CSV table of C-alpha atoms in Angstrom, one decimal:
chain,number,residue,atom,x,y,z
A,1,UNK,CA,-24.5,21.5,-15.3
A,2,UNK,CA,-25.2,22.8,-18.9
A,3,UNK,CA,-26.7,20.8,-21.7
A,4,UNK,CA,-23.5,21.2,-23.3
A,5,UNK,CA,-21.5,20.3,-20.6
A,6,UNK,CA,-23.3,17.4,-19.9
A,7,UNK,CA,-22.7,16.7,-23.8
A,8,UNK,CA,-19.2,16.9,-23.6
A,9,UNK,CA,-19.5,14.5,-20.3
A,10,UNK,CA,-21.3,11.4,-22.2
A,11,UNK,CA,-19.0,12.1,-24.9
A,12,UNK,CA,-16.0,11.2,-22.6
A,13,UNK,CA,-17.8,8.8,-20.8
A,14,UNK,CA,-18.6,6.8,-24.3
A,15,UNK,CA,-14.8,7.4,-25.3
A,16,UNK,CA,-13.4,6.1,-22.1
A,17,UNK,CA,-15.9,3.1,-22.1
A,18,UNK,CA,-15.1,2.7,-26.3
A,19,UNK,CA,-11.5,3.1,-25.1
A,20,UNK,CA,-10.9,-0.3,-22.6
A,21,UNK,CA,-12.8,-2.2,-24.8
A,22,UNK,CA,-10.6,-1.7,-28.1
A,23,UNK,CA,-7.5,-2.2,-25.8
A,24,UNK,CA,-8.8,-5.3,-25.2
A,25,UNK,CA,-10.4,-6.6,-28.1
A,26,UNK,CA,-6.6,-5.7,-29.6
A,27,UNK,CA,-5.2,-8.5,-27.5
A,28,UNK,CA,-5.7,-12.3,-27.9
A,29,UNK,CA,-7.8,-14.6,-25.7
A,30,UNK,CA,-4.2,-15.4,-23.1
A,31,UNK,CA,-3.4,-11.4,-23.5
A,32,UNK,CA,-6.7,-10.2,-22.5
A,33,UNK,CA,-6.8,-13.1,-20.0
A,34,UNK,CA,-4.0,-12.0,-18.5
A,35,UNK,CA,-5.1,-8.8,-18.0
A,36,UNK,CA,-8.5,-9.9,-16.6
A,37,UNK,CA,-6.2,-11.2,-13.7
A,38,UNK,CA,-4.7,-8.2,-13.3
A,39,UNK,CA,-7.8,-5.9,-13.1
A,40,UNK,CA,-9.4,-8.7,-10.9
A,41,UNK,CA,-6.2,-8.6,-8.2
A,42,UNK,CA,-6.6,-4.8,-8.3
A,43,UNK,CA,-10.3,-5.1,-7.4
A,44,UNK,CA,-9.9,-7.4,-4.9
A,45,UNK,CA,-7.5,-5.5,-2.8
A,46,UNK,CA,-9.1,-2.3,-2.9
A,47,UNK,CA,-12.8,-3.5,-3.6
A,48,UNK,CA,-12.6,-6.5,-1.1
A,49,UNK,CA,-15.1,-8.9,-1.0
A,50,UNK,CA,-16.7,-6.9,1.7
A,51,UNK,CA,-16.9,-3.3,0.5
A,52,UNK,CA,-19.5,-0.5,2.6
A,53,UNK,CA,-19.5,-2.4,6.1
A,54,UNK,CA,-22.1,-0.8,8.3
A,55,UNK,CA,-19.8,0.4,11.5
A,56,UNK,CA,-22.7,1.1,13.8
A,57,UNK,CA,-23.1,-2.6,13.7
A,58,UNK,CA,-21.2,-4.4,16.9
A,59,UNK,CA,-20.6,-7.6,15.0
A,60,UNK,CA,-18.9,-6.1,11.7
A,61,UNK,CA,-15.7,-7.7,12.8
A,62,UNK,CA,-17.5,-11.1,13.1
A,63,UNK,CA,-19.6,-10.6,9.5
A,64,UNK,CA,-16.1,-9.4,7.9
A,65,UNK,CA,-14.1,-12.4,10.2
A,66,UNK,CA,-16.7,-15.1,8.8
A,67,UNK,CA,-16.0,-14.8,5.0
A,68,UNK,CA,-12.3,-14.9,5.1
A,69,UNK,CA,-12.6,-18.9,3.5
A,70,UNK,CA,-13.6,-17.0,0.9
A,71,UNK,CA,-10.6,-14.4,0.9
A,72,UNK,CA,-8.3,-16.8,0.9
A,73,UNK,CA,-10.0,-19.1,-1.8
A,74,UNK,CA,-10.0,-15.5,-4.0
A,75,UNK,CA,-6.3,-14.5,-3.5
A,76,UNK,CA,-5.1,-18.5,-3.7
A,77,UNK,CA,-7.1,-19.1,-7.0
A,78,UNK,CA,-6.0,-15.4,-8.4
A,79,UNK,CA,-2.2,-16.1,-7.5
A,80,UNK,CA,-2.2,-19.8,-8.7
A,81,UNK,CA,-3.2,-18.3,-12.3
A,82,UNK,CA,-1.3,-15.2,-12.6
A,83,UNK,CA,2.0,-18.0,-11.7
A,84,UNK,CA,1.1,-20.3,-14.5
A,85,UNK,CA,0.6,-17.3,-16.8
A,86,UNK,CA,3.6,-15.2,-15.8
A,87,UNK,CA,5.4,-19.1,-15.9
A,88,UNK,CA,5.0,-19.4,-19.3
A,89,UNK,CA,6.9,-16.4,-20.8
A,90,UNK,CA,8.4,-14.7,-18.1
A,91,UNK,CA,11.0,-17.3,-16.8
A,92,UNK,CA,13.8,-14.7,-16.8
A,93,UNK,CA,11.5,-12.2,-14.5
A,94,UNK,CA,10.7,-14.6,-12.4
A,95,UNK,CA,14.7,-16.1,-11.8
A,96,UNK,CA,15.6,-12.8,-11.1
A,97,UNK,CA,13.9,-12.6,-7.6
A,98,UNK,CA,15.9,-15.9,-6.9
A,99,UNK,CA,18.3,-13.8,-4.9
A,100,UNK,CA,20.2,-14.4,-1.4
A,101,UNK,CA,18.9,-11.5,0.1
A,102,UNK,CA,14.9,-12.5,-0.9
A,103,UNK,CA,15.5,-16.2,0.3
A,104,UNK,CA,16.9,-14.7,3.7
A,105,UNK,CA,14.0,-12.9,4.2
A,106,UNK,CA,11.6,-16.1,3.3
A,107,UNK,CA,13.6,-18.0,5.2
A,108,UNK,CA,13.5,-15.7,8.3
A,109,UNK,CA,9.5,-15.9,7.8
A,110,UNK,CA,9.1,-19.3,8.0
A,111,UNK,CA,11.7,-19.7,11.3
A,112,UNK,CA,9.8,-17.0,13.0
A,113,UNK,CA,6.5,-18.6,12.1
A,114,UNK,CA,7.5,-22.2,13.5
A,115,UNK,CA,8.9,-20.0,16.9
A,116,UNK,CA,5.7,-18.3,16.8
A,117,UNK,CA,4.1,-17.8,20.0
A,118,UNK,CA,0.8,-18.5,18.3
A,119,UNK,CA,2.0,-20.5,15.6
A,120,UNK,CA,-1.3,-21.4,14.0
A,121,UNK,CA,-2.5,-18.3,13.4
A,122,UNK,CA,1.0,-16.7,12.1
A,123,UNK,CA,0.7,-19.9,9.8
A,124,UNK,CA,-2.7,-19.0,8.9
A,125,UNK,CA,-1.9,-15.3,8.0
A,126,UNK,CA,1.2,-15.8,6.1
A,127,UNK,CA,-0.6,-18.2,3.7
A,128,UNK,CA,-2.5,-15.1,3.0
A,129,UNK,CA,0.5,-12.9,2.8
A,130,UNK,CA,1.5,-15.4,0.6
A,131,UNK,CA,-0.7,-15.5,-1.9
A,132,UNK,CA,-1.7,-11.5,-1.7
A,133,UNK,CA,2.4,-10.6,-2.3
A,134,UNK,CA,3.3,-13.1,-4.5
A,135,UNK,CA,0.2,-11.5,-7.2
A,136,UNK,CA,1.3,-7.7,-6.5
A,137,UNK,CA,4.8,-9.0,-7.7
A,138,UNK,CA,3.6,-10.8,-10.8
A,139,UNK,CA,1.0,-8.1,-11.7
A,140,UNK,CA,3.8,-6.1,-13.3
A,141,UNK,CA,4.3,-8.9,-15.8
A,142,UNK,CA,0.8,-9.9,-16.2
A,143,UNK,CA,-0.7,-6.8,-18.6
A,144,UNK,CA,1.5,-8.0,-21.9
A,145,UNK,CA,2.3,-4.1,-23.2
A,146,UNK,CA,2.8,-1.3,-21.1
A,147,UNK,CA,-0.2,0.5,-22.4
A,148,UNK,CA,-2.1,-2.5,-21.4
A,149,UNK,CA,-0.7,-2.0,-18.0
A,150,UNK,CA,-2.0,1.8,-18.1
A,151,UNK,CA,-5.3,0.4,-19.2
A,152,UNK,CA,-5.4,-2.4,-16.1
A,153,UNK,CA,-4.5,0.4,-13.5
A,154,UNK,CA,-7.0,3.1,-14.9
A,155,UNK,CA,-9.6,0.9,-15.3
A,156,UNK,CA,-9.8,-0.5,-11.2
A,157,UNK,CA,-9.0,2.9,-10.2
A,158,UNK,CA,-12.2,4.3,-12.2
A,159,UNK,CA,-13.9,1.3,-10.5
A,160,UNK,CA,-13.2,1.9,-7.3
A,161,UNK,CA,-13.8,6.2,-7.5
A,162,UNK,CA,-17.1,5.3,-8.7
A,163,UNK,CA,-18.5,3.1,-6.4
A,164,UNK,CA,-17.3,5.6,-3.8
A,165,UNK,CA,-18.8,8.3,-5.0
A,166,UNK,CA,-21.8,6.4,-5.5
A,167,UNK,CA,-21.8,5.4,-1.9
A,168,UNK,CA,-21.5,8.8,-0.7
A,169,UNK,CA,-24.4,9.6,-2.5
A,170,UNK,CA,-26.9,7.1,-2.4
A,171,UNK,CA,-25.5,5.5,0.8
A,172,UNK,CA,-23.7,7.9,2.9
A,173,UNK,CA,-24.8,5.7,6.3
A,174,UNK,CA,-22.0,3.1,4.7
A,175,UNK,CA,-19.7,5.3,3.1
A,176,UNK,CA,-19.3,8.3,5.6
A,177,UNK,CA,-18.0,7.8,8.9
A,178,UNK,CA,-21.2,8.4,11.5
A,179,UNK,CA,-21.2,9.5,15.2
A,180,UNK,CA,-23.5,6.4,15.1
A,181,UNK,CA,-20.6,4.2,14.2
A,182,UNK,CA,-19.8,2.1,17.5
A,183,UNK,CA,-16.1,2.7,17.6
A,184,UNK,CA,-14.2,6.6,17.0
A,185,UNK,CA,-17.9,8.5,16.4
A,186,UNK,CA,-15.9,11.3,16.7
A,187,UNK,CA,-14.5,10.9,12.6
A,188,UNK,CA,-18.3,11.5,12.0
A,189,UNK,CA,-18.5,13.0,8.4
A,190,UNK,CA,-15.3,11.8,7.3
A,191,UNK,CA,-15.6,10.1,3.9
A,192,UNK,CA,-14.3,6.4,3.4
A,193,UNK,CA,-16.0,5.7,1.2
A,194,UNK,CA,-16.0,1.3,0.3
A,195,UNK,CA,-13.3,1.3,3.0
A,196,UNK,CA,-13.9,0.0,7.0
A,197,UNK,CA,-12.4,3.6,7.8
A,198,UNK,CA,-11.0,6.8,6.7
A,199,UNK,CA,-7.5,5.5,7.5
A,200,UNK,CA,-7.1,3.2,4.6
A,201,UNK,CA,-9.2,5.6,2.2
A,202,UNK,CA,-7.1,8.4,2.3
A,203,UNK,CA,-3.3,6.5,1.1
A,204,UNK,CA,-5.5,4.6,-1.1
A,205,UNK,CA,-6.8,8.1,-2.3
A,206,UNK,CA,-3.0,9.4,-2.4
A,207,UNK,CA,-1.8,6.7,-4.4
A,208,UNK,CA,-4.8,6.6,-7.3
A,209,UNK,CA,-3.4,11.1,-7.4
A,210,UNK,CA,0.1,9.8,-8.2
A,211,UNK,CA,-1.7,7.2,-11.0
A,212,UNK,CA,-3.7,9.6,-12.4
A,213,UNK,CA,-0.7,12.5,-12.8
A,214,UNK,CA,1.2,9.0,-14.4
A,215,UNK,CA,-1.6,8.3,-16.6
A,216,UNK,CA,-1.5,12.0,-17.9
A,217,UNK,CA,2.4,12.4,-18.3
A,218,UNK,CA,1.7,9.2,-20.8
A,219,UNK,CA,-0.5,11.1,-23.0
A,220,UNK,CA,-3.9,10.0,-21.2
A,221,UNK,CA,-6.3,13.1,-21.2
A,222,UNK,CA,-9.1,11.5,-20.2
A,223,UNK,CA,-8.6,9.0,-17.9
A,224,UNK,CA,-6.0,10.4,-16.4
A,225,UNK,CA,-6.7,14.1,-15.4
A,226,UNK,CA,-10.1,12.0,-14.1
A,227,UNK,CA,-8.6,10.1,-11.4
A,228,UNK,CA,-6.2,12.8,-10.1
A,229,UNK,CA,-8.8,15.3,-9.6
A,230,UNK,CA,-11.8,12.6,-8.4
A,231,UNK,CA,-9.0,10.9,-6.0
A,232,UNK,CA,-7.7,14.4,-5.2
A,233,UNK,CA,-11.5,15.5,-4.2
A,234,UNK,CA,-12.4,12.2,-2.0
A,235,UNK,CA,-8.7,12.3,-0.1
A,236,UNK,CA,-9.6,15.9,0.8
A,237,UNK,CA,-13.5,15.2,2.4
A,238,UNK,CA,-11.9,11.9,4.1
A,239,UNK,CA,-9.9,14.3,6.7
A,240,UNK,CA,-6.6,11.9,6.1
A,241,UNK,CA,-4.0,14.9,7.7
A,242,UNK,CA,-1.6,12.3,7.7
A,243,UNK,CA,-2.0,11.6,4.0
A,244,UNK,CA,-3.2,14.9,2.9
A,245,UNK,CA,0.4,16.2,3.6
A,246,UNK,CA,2.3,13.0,2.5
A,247,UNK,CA,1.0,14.1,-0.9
A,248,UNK,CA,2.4,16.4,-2.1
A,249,UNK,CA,5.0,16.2,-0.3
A,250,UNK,CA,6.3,13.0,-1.7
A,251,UNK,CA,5.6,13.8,-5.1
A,252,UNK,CA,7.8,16.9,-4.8
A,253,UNK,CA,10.6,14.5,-2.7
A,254,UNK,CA,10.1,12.0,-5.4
A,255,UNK,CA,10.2,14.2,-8.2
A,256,UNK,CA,14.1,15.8,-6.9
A,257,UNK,CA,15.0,12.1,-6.3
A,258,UNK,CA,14.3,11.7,-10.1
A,259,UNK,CA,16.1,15.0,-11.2
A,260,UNK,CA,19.1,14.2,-9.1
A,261,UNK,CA,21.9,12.5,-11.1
A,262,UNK,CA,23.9,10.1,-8.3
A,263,UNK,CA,22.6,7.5,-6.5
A,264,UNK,CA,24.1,8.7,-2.4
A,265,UNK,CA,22.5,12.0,-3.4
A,266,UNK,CA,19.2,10.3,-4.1
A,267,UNK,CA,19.8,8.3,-0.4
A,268,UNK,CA,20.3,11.4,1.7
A,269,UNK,CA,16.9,13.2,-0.8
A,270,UNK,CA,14.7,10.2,0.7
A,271,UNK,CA,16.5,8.4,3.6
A,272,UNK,CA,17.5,11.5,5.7
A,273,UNK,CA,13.9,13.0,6.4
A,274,UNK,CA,12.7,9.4,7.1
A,275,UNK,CA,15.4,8.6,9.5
A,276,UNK,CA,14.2,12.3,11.0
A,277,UNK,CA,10.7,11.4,11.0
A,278,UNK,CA,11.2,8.1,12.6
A,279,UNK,CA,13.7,9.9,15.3
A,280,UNK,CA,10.9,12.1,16.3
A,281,UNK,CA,7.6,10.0,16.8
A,282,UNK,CA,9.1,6.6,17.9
A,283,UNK,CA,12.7,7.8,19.2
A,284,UNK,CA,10.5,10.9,20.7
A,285,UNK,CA,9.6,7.8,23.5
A,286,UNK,CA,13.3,5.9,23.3
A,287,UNK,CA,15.4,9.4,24.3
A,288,UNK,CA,14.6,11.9,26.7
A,289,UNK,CA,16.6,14.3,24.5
A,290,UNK,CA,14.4,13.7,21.7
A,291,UNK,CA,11.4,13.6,23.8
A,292,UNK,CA,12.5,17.3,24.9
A,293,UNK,CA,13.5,18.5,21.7
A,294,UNK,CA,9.9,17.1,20.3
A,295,UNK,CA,7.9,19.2,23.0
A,296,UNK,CA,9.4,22.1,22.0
A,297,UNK,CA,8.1,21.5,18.2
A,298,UNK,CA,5.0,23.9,16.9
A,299,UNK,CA,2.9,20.4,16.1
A,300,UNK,CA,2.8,17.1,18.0
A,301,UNK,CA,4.7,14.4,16.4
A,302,UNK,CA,3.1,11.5,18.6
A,303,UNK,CA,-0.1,12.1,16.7
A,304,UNK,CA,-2.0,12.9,20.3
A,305,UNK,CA,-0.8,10.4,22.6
A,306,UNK,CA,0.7,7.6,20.3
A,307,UNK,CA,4.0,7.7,22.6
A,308,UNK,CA,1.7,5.3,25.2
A,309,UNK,CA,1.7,2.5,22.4
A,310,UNK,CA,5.4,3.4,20.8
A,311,UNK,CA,6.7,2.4,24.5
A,312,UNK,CA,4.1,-0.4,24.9
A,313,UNK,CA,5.5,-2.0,21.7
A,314,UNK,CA,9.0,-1.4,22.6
A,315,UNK,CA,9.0,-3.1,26.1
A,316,UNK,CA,7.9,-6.2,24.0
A,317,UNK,CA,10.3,-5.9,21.9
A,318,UNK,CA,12.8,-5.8,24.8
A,319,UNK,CA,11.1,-9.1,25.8
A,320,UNK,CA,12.1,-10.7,22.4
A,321,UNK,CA,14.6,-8.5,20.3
A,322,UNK,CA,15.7,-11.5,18.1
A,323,UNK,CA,12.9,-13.8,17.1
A,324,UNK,CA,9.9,-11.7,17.7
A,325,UNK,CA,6.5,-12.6,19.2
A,326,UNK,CA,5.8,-14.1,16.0
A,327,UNK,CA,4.6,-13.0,12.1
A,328,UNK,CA,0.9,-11.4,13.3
A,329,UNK,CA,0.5,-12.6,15.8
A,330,UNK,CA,1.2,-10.2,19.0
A,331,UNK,CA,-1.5,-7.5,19.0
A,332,UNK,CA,-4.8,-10.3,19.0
A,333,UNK,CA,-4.7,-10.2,22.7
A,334,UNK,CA,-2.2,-8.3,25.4
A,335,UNK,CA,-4.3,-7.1,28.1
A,336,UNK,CA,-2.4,-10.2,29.9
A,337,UNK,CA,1.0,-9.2,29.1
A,338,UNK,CA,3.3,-8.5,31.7
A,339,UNK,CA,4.0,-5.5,29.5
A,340,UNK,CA,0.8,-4.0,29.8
A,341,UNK,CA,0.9,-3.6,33.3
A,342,UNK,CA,0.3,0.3,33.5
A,343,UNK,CA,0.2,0.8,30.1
A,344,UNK,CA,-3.8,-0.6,29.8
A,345,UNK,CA,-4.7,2.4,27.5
A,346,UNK,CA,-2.0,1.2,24.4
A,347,UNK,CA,-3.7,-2.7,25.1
A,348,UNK,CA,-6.4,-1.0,23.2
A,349,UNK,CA,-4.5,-0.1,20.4
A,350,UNK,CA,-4.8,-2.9,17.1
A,351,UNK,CA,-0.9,-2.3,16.1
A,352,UNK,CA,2.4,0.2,16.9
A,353,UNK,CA,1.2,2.9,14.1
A,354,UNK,CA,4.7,2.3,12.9
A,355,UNK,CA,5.5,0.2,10.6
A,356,UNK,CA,8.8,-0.5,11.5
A,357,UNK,CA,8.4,-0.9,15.0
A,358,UNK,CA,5.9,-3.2,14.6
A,359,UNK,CA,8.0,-5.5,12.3
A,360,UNK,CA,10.7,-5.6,15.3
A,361,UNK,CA,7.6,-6.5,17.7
A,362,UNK,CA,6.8,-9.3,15.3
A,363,UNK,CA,9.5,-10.8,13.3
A,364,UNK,CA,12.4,-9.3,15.4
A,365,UNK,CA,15.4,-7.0,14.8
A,366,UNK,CA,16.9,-9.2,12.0
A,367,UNK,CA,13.6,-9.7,10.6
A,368,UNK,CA,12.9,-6.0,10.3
A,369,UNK,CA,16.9,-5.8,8.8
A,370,UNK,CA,15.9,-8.1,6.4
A,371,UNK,CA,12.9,-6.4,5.2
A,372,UNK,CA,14.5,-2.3,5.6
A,373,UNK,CA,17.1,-4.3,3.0
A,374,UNK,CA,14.7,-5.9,0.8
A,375,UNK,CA,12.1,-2.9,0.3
A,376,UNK,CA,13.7,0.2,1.9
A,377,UNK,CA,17.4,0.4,0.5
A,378,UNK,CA,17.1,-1.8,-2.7
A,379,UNK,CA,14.1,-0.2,-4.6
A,380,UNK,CA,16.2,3.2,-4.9
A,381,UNK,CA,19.3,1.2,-6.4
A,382,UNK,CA,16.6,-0.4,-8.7
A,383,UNK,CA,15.5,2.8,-9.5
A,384,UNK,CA,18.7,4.4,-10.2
A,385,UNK,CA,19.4,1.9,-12.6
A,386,UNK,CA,16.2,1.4,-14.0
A,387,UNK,CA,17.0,5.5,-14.9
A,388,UNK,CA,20.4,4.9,-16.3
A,389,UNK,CA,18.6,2.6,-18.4
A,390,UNK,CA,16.4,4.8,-19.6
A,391,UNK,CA,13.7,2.2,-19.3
A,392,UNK,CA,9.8,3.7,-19.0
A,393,UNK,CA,10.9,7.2,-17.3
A,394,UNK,CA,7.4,7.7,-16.4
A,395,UNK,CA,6.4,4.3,-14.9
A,396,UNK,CA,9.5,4.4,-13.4
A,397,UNK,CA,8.7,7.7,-11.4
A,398,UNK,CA,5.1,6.2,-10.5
A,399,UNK,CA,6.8,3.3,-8.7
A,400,UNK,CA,9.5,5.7,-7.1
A,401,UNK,CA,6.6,7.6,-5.7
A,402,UNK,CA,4.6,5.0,-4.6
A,403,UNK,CA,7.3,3.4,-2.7
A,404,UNK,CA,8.5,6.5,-1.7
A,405,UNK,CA,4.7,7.5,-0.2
A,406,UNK,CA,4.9,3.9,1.6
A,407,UNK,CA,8.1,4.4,3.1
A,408,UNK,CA,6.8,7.7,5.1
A,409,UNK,CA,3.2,6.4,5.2
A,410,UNK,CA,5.1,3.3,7.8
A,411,UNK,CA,6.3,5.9,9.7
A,412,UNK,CA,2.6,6.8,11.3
A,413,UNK,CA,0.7,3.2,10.6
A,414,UNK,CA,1.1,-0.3,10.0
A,415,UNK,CA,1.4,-2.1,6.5
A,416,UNK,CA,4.1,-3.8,6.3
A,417,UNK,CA,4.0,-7.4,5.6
A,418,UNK,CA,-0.2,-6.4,6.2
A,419,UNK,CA,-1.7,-9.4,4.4
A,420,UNK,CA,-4.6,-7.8,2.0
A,421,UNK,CA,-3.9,-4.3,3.2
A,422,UNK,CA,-4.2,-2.1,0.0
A,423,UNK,CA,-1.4,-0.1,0.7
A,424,UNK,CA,1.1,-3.5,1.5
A,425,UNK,CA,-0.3,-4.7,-2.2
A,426,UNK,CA,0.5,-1.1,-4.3
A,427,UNK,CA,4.0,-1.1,-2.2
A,428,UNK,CA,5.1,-4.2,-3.2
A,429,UNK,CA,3.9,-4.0,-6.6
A,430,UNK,CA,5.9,-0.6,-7.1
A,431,UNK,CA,8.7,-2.5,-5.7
A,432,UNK,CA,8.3,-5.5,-7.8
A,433,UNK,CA,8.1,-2.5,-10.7
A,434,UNK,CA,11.1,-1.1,-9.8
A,435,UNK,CA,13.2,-5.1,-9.6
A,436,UNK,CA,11.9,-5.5,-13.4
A,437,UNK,CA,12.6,-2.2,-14.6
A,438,UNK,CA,16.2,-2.5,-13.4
A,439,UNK,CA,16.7,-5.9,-15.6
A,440,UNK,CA,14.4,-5.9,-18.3
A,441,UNK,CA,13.0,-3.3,-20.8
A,442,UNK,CA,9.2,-2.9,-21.3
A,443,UNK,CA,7.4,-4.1,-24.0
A,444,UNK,CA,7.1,-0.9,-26.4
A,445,UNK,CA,4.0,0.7,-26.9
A,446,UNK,CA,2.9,0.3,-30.5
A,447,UNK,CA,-0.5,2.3,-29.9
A,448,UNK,CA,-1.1,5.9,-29.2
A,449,UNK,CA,-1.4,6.3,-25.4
A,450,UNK,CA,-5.0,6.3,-23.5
């Protein structure tokens, strides 16, 4: 790099810096507070408390198992404050997720956890849920301005890049998978960066693109070209194939979805190639005219032999279709399952890779109703009148795509209902997003943009 590049570098680097510390110093002590809490949730979720494990140790599971107290202290304390903030002048945000549909869904929770067939830890990992859901739904609300908002995203996002950059150089043996690593050697050279593994880089990667090209349609044009091209950059040397195509792909689904005028055309633009995707990895397994129809396809849609696990997980649902195993609590241990009996390979699996499937393993078939009702079909009604609104246009679109890039992302792994899995937290907020947008107007920006 040039002097006078480098220059022009420091230069940004001081205005950025010079930048988040007038946007807070703007705000009083409860403003700036509030957006503390919302910086520290972001942090926490993508961060963790337990960034860089070392995967060519055996016991990383056990060293990451052992300071979960501490998890749940974080998320508990975090949620417990962002409430009585978010209590005290939101009341009318916070009545409007009072609904019949929301409470079925809770309600559904709580009788599948006390039929649980492991009902301690389903109790145990709902608390966490809990706590971890309830904050991605109030972090909306937290930031008191929407350019505060912008400032609270930006800001964790440039954390996060930078610590993963800076692990790639100065510590590639924890931030690049290894053919050292005890399990999957073979995704040596992968990045992931702070993550446990490439898998949860790469969406993470995807979503901080779609913040950044938000950031910049707001007027940011330093932060935000930033964290498009540095997210861009690390999604590419993780090897993500899955997420690598989601994309742009998405952005460009998501972006017709918010050009199109009526709400059944906006269905059909997002629901139909879901409902195709889903027909041809899971109901690949389910129908032998699909499973023909798939073999005959230029690419494999089972993602190189997940059809083992897709029929693994739908025997057990066959065992329960209406209650479930129980809310996480089926994939601990079922090498003793009747169900596994010639299936030993998908045993090994940790979950379905789908989403979906996985809910219907878990919760059931009216528990995965309830939740395709709650975060699938409702957000795009939210959206649609969020956009006849005209309320934030651009926010809007950043939830839209966000949602929109969780929706297919279920469709190959497992987030949903994930405790303090990244991509569970940035769905639900985008959701949560989209349910305030619909009812309430943003507070306007009185400042120019970042």
């Amino acid at each position: 790099m040039d002097r006078s590049a480098a220059d022009m570098s420091d230069v940004e680097a001081r205005s950025l810096g010079r930048m988040l510390c007038e946007g807070l110093a703007q705000l009083n002590a409860v403003q700036a507070a509030r957006c503390l809490v919302a910086v520290a949730s972001l942090l926490l979720v993508l961060v963790t408390l337990d960034p860089f494990p070392d995967l060519r140790n055996a016991d990383v599971t056990t060293i990451g198992g052992g300071r979960m107290a501490l998890a749940y202290l974080s998320w508990g304390l975090l949620a417990a404050v962002a409430v009585l903030f978010v209590a005290t002048t939101d009341g009318p945000a916070l009545k409007s997720l009072v609904t019949p549909l929301h409470l079925c869904l809770v309600g559904w929770l709580l009788i599948n956890i006390v039929l649980s067939e492991s009902r301690g830890v389903s109790i145990q990992r709902f608390a966490l849920l809990a706590s971890v859901t309830s904050l991605a739904i109030l972090l909306p609300l937290l930031p008191p301005t929407q350019r505060s908002f912008n400032l609270c995203l930006g800001a964790a996002a440039l954390v996060l890049l930078a610590l993963c950059y800076l692990g790639v150089l100065l510590a590639p043996q924890y931030s690049i998978h290894s053919a050292l690593d005890i399990a999957e050697p073979q995704l040596a050279g992968d990045w992931r960066g702070s993550f446990g593994h490439k898998n949860v880089a790469s969406p993470v990667m995807t979503i901080l693109v779609y913040v950044g090209i938000y950031l910049c349609a707001v007027g940011s044009f330093v932060m935000g070209p930033a964290i498009a091209a540095l997210a861009g950059i690390f999604l590419i040397f993780t090897g993500g194939k899955t997420s690598s195509v989601l994309c742009l792909a998405i952005y460009a689904l998501a972006s017709l979805a918010y050009l199109t005028p009526g709400l059944w055309l906006k269905r059909i633009i997002c629901f139909v190639p879901l409902l195709v995707m889903n027909l041809l990895t899971v109901g690949s397994v389910m129908s032998p005219a699909l499973g023909a129809l798939t073999r005959l396809l230029p690419l494999d849609p089972t993602f190189t032999g997940r059809s083992a696990i897709w029929e693994f997980a739908l025997a057990a649902v066959a065992e329960k279709p209406i209650i479930g195993h129980g809310y996480a609590a089926f994939w601990d241990d079922v090498t003793a399952r009747q169900t596994a009996q010639g299936a030993e390979w998908a045993t090994s699996a940790a979950h379905s890779h789908n989403s979906y499937l996985d809910l219907a393993v878990t919760i059931g078939l009216p528990g995965l109703l309830l939740v395709i009702l709650v975060f699938v079909l409702a957000p795009l009604g939210n959206f649609q009148s969020a956009q006849a609104h005209s309320r934030s246009g651009a926010l809007a679109k950043l939830f839209l795509t966000v949602w929109l890039f969780g929706l297919y992302y279920g469709a190959t792994e497992t987030f949903l209902l994930e405790r303090q899995n990244p991509i569970w937290f940035m769905f639900v907020l985008a959701v949560a997003g989209l349910h305030f947008l619909a009812r309430f107007q943003c507070v306007a920006q009185t400042e120019p943009a970042p």
